[in-house]
Amino acid sequence: MEEINKELLQQFRPPAFPGSFFISFEGIEGAGKTTQINRIKDYLEDKDFRVLVLREPGGTPYGEKLRKAILETSTNIHPVAESYLFASARAQLLTEVVLKELNTPNTIIICDRYLDSTIAYQGIARELGVQRILETHNVFPLHLVPHRTIYVKIDLETSLKRQEMRNNPKDYFESQDHSFHQKLIDGYDLASELFPERISVVDGKRDFDEVYLSIRQQIDDLIFKKED
Ligand code: TYD
């Protein structure tokens, strides 16, 4: 396995805004991220937090244009071009939205995908290497990471079954072959090993209610933890 520089890993830190939190959700197609994000949003709003849900790539007018450019492309995009495109949309989202909104106390930003998607998709599945992805992100504001990342993990078989049931038209990444999707799982496993304190791995194969309760526990631990 690729050796990642430890000092580089330590550059990735959450932004410091007392009382506000930045949380991301990750997973392959069919993991159930969207359903879980909606439920967690309702739960946190009931607890009187101001909750903003963002998605990557996107979340700003510029980012949404880049999203269209990549997901609707009919040509092959070079992995280097791809990785900078996601980083570009991310830097804009951080400065235009995340860092501004977290300034308001009691705010929770939930981001549907973030850096770990780039690690899994471009770093591993597209074979750019994780060290290279992290080096690209080792600059303000891209070195800022969520306080907690919920990785909803499912296996390839479950992903394929759920995709079959939905029968939605496939975008650029969804139409890649099975080995690409297996590499995504490997990529997320690697990200979870590199950032064990930030990334919580939740077994997404279970019934949606059970998955929700596990995620809620992780979020409660983060938000309502006792200050020592
Ligand atoms: P989206 O429709 O939001 O996917 P999903 O509903 O599965 O979350 O499309 C985003 C796609 O972009 C998704 O296939 C993953 C991919 N992606 C990357 O390859 N790298 C990245 O850094 C990000 C944020 C997304």
mmCIF file of C-alpha atoms in Angstrom, residues 2 23 41 47 49 81 93 95-96 106 118 122 124 128 133 139 148 158-159 188 223-224:
data_model
loop_
_atom_site.group_PDB
_atom_site.id
_atom_site.type_symbol
_atom_site.label_atom_id
_atom_site.label_comp_id
_atom_site.label_asym_id
_atom_site.label_seq_id
_atom_site.Cartn_x
_atom_site.Cartn_y
_atom_site.Cartn_z
ATOM 1 C CA GLU A 2 1.092 3.575 -0.728
ATOM 2 C CA ILE A 23 -20.101 17.134 9.180
ATOM 3 C CA LYS A 41 -31.195 17.263 9.476
ATOM 4 C CA LYS A 47 -32.615 20.169 18.832
ATOM 5 C CA PHE A 49 -29.639 23.863 15.535
ATOM 6 C CA ALA A 81 -8.312 17.489 -14.692
ATOM 7 C CA LEU A 93 -17.736 26.256 -1.337
ATOM 8 C CA THR A 95 -14.864 30.361 1.288
ATOM 9 C CA GLU A 96 -18.264 31.377 -0.030
ATOM 10 C CA ASN A 106 -25.333 26.828 16.737
ATOM 11 C CA THR A 118 -11.690 12.672 -3.905
ATOM 12 C CA GLN A 122 -9.657 10.209 -7.946
ATOM 13 C CA ILE A 124 -7.730 5.207 -5.716
ATOM 14 C CA LEU A 128 -3.816 9.312 -8.976
ATOM 15 C CA ILE A 133 -4.576 14.254 -3.618
ATOM 16 C CA VAL A 139 -3.326 24.769 1.171
ATOM 17 C CA ARG A 148 -16.848 14.252 11.774
ATOM 18 C CA THR A 158 -25.621 -4.396 -2.011
ATOM 19 C CA SER A 159 -24.796 -1.340 -4.100
ATOM 20 C CA TYR A 188 -12.879 4.636 1.514
ATOM 21 C CA ILE A 223 -22.120 17.540 19.481
ATOM 22 C CA PHE A 224 -23.130 16.786 23.037
#
